[in-house]
Short mmCIF file of C-alpha atoms in Angstrom, two decimals:
data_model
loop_
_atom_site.label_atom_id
_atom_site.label_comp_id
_atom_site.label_asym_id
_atom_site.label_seq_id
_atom_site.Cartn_x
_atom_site.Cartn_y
_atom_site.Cartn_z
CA UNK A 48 23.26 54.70 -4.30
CA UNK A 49 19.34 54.68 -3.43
CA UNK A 50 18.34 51.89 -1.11
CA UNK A 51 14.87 51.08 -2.06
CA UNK A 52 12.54 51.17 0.94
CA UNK A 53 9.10 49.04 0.55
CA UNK A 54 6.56 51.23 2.51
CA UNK A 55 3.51 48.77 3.89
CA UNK A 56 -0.16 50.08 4.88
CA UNK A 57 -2.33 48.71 7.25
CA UNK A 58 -5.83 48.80 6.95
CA UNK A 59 -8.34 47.70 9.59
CA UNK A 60 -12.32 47.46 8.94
CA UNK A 61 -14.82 47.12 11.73
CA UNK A 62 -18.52 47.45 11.42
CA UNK A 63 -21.32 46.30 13.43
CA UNK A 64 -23.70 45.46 10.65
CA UNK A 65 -25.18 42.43 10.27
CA UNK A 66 -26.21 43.21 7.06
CA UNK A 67 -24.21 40.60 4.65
CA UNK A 68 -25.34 42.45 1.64
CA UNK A 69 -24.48 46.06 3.13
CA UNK A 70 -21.15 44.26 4.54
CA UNK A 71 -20.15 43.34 0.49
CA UNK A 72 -20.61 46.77 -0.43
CA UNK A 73 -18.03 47.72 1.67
CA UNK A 74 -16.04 45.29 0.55
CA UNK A 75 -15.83 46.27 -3.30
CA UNK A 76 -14.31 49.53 -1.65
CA UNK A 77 -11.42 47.96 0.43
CA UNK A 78 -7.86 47.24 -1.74
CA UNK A 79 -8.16 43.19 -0.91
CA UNK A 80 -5.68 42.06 -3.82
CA UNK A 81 -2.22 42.85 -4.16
CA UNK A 82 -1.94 44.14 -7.46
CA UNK A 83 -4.76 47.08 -6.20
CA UNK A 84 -3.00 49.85 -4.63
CA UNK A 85 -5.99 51.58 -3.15
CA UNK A 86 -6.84 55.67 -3.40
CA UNK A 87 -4.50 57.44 -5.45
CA UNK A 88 -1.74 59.52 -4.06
CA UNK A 89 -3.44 62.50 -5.20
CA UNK A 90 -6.59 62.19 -2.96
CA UNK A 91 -5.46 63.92 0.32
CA UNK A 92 -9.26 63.77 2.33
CA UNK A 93 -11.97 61.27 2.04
CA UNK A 94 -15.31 61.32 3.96
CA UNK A 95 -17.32 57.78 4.05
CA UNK A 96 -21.20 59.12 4.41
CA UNK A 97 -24.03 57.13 6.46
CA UNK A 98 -27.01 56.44 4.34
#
């Protein structure tokens, strides 16, 4: 018999704008709900560029 193991993910954000517009961006990119899982499995590398 399996035992089903819930994995959890922690996820801290830090930046030192000020920027409240830049700041909600970055927030439309971060899994805040529960039913979002994030990036797919299937990405393996990400790079966040600096405009």
């Amino acid at each position: 018999m399996k035992k089903n193991k819930k994995i959890l993910y922690s996820c801290e954000f830090w930046s030192a704008s000020t920027d409240l517009k830049n700041l909600k961006y970055w927030s439309l990119l971060l899994p805040l709900t529960e039913s979002c899982t994030g990036l797919s499995t299937k990405t393996k590398r990400f790079t966040l560029l600096r405009s």
